[in-house]
Coordinates of C-alpha atoms in Angstrom, one line a residue:
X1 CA 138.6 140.3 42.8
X2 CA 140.9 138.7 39.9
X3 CA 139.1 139.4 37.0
X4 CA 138.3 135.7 34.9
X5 CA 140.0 133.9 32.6
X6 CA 138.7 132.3 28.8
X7 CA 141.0 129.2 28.4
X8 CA 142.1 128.6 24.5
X9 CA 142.3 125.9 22.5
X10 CA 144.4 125.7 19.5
X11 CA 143.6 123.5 16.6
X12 CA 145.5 122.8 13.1
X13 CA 148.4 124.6 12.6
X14 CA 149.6 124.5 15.9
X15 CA 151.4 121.0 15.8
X16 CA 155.2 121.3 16.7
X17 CA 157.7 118.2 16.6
X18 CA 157.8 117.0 20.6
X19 CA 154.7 118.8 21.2
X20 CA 153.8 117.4 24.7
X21 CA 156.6 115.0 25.5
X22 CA 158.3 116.8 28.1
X23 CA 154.9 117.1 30.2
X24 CA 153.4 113.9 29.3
X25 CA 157.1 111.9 30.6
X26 CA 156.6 114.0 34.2
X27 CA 153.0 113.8 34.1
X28 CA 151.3 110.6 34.3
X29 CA 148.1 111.7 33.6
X30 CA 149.4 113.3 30.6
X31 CA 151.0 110.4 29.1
X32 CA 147.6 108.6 29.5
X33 CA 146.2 111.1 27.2
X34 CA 148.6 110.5 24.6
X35 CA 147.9 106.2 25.3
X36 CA 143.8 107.2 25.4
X37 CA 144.2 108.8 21.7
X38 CA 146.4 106.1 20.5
X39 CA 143.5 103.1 21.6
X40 CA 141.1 105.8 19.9
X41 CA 142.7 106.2 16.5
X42 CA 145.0 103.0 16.4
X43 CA 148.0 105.0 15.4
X44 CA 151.5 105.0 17.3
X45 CA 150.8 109.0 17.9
X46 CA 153.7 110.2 20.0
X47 CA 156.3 107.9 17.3
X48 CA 154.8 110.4 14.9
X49 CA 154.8 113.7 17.1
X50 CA 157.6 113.0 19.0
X51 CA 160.1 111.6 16.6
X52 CA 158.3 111.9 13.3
X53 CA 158.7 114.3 10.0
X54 CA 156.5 117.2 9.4
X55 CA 154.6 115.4 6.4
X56 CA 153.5 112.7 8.9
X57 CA 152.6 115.7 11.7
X58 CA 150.3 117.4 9.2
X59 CA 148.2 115.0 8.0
X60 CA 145.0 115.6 9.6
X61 CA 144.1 111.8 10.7
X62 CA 147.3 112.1 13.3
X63 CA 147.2 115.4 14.0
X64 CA 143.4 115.5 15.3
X65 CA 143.8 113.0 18.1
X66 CA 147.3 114.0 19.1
X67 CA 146.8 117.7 19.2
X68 CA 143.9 117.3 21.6
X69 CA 146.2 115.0 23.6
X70 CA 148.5 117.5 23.9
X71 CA 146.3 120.7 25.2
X72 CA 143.9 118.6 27.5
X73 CA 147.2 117.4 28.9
X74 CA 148.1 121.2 29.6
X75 CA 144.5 121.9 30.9
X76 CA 145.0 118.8 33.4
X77 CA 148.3 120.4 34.9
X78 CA 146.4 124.1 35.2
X79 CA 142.9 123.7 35.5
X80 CA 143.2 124.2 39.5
X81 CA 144.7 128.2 38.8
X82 CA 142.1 129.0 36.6
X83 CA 138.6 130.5 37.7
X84 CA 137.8 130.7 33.6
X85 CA 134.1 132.6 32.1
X86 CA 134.2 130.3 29.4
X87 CA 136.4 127.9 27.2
X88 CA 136.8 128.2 23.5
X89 CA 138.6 126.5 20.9
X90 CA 139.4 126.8 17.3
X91 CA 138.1 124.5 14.9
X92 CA 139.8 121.2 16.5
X93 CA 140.1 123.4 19.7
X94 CA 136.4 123.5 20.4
X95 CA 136.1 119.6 21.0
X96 CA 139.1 120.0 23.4
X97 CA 137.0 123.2 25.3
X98 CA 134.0 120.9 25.6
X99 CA 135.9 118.2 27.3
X100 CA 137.7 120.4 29.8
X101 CA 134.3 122.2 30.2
X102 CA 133.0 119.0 31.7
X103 CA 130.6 118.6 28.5
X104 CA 131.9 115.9 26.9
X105 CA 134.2 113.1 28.4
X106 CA 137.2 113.0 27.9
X107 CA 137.2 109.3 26.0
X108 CA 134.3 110.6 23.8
X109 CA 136.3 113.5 22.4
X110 CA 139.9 111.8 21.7
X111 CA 137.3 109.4 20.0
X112 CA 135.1 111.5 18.1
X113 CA 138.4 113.6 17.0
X114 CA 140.1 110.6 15.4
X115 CA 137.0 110.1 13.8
X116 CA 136.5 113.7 12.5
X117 CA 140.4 113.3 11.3
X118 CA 139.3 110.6 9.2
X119 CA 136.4 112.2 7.9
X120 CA 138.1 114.9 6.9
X121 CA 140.7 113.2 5.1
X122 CA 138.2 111.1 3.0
X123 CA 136.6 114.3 2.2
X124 CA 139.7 115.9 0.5
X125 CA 140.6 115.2 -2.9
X126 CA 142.1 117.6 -5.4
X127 CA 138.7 119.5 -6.0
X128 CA 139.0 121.4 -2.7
X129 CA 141.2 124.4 -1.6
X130 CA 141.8 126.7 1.5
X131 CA 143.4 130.1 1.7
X132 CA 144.5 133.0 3.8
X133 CA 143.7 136.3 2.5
X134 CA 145.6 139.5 4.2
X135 CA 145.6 143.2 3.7
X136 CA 141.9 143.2 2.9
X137 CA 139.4 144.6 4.7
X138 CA 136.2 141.9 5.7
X139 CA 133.7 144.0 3.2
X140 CA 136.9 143.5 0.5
X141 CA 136.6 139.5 1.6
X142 CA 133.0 139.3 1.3
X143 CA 132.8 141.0 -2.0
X144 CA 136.2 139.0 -3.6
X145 CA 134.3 135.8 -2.1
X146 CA 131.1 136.2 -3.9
X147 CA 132.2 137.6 -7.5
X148 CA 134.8 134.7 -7.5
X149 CA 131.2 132.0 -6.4
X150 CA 129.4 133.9 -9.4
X151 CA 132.4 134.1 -12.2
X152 CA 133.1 130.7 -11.3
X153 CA 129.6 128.9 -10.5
X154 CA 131.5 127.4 -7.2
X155 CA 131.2 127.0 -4.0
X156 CA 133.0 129.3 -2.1
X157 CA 132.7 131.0 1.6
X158 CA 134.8 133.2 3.9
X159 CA 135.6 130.3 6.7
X160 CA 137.9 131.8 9.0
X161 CA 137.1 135.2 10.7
X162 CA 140.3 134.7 12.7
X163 CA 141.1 138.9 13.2
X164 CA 140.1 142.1 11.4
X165 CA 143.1 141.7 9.5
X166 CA 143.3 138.0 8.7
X167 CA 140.7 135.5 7.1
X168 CA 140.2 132.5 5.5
X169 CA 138.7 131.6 2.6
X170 CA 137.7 127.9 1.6
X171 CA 136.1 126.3 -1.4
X172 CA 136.1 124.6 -5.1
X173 CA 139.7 125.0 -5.9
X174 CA 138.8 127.1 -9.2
X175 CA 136.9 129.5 -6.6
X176 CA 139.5 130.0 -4.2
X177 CA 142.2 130.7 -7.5
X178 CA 139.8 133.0 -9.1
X179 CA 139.7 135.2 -5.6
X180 CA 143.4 135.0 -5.1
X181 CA 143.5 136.7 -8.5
X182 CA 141.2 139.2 -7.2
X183 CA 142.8 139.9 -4.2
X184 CA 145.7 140.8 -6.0
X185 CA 144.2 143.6 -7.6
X186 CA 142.8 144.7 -4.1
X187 CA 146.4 145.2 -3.6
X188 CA 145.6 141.8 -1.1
X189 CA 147.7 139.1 -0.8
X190 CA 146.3 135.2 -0.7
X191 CA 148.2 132.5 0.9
X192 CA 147.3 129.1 -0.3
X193 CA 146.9 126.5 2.5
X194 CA 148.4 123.3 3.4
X195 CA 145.4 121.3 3.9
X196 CA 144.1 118.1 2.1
X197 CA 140.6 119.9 1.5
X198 CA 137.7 122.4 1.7
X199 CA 137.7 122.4 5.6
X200 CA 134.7 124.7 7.3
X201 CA 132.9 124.8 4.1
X202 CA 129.5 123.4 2.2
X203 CA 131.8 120.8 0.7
X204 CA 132.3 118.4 4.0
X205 CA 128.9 118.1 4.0
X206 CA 129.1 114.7 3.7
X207 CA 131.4 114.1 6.3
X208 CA 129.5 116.4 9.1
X209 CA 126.6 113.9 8.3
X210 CA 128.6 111.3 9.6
X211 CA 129.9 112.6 12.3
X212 CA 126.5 113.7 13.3
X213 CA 125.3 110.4 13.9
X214 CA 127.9 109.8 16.4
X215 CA 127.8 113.0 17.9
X216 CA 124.3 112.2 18.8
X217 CA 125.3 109.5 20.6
X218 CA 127.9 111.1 23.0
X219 CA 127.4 111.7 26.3
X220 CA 126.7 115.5 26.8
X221 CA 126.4 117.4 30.2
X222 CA 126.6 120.9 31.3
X223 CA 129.8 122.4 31.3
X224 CA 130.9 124.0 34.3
X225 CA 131.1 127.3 32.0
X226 CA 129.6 128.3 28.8
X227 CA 131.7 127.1 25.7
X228 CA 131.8 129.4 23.1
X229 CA 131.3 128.0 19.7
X230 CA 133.0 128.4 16.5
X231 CA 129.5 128.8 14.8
X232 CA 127.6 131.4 16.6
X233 CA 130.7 132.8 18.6
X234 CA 128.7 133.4 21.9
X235 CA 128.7 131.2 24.6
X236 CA 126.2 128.2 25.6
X237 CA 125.4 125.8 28.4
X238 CA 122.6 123.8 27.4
X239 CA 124.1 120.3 26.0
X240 CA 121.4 119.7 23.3
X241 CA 122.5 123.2 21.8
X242 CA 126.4 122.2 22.0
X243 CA 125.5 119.2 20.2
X244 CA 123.7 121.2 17.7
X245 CA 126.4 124.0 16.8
X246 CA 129.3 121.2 17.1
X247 CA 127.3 119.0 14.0
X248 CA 127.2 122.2 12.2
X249 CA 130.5 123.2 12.7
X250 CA 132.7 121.4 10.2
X251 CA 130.5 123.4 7.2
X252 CA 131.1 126.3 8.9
X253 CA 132.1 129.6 9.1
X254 CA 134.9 130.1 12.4
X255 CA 133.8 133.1 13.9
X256 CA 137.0 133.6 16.2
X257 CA 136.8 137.5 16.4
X258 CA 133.2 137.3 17.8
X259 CA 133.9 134.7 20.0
X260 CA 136.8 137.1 21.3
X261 CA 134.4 139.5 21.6
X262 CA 132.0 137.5 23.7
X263 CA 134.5 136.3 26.0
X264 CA 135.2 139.6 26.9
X265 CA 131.8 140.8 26.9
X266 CA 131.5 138.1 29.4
X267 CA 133.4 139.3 32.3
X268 CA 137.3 137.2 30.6
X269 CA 140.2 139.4 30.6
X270 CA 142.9 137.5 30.8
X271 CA 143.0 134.6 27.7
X272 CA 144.8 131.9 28.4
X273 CA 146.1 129.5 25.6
X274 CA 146.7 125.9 26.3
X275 CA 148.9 125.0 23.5
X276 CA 152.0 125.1 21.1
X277 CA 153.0 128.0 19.4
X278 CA 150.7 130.5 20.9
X279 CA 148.6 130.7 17.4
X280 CA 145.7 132.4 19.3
X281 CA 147.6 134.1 21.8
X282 CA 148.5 136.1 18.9
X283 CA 145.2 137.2 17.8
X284 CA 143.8 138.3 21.2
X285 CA 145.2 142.2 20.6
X286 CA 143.6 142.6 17.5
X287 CA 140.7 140.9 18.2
X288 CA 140.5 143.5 21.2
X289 CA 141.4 146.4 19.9
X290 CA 141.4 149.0 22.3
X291 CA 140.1 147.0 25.0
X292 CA 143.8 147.7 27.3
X293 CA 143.2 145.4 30.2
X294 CA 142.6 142.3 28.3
X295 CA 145.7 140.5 27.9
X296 CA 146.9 136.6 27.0
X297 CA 149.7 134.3 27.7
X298 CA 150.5 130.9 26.1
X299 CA 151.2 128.0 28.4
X300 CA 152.4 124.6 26.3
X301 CA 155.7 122.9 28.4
X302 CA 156.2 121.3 31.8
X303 CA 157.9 124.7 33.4
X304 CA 155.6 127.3 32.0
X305 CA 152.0 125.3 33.2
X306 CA 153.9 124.7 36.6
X307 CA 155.4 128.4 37.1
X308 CA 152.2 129.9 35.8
X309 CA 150.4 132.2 38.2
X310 CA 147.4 134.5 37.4
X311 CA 148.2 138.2 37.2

């Protein structure tokens, strides 16, 4: 018996100039994505993704809707190869993982995406600041993270716990300079992020709020597999607990290497990332180390969804 799959969803980061086009002008169903998340956000999405400038691509009230355009369009064109153990998606991925899990519909989710673009974009403002720290270990993070909160009096967390070798750290902009700082003398290195604000952290508070109240009011269902969220990393099938973790997920720590993990613990060995760039592809291996039989592949145009056949 083929072992199962986890299907991937990629969130910020991933966008790519003509991300989607080529499937979505073959694929009918695909191009009404792309029309569903315009009506939802009331922007001309594919002018900006399609012929657009990287500025434009980036800013996180476009890229929300169009991004989950793009990967549900790829789930659409592959869903009937895949026999998955559970869907996962990071940050902005996991709302695309609930609607191909059946959990959400469809029309909810480009919908409650444009809305948490907004939200997130009103939340930003200069006080806010994101980076990636490498070449320290996670009890190097944690301690950096936590003498820069106390010398500083801010608000700052470890947000991403994308592998063992890369995280992300996100907070008051003082915070997140006074760790960089100290990552350099672990011999670290921090990369500042290009995002508009604290993302994952205490400081879009106000914004989860929001988005709470309409998240409450969405339609939720049991998925056809468990979704594995961002907050706990394990996997879950009752709807009231999706809603739950999904309202807490945008203050948030991303706990991507124990949602790895779980997948795998849960029977998933080959990872299958529905996307451009293949930004979680990537971090499958280390993720798994050691684990030899799990393996991932990347599927984002027209001839790769089409020609793709399970191992």
């Amino acid at each position: 018996m083929t072992p199962a799959q986890a299907v991937l969803f990629p969130g910020q980061g991933s966008q790519e100039k003509g991300m989607g086009r080529g499937l979505a002008e073959a694929v009918q169903d695909a191009m009404d994505l792309w029309k569903l998340a315009e009506k939802a956000s009331g922007l001309p999405l594919r002018e900006i993704y399609w012929d657009g400038d990287d500025a434009a691509m980036a800013d996180t009230r476009n890229l929300q809707p169009a991004m989950t355009a793009v990967t549900l369009g790829c789930w659409l064109a592959v869903r009937g190869k895949l026999a998955p153990a559970g869907f996962a998606g990071h940050s902005l991925g996991e709302y695309a993982a609930l609607a191909a899990s059946g959990a959400l519909p469809v029309e909810q989710v480009l919908e409650l995406t444009s809305l948490r673009g907004r939200l997130m974009a009103e939340a930003g403002g200069s006080d806010g600041a994101m980076a990636a720290v490498l070449k320290v270990s996670l009890e190097g993070v944690e301690d950096i993270v936590a003498r820069a909160a106390q010398a500083t009096g801010r608000t700052l967390i470890v947000a991403n716990y994308n592998t063992p070798g890369q995280y992300v750290i996100s907070g008051h902009r003082e915070a997140v300079d006074q760790a960089a700082g100290l990552c350099k003398e672990a011999k670290g290195r921090a990369v500042p992020l290009a995002v508009s604000g604290a993302f994952h952290s205490p400081l879009m508070a106000e914004a989860a709020a929001e988005l709470e109240k309409v998240l409450a009011k969405a339609d939720w269902r049991t998925p056809s597999a468990p979704v594995f969220a961002n907050v706990t990393g394990l996997g879950e099938s009752n709807p009231e607990k999706l809603r739950e973790l999904l309202a807490r997920q945008m203050t948030s720590s991303v706990r991507w290497i124990d949602t790895m993990t779980a997948l795998y613990e849960a029977g998933a060995r080959t990872f299958v990332e529905l996307g451009p760039k293949g930004v979680l592809t990537k971090m499958v291996k280390p993720c798994l180390e050691g684990r030899e039989d799990a393996q991932a592949v990347n599927l984002a145009t027209r001839e790769a969804l089409e020609g793709f056949t399970l191992p």
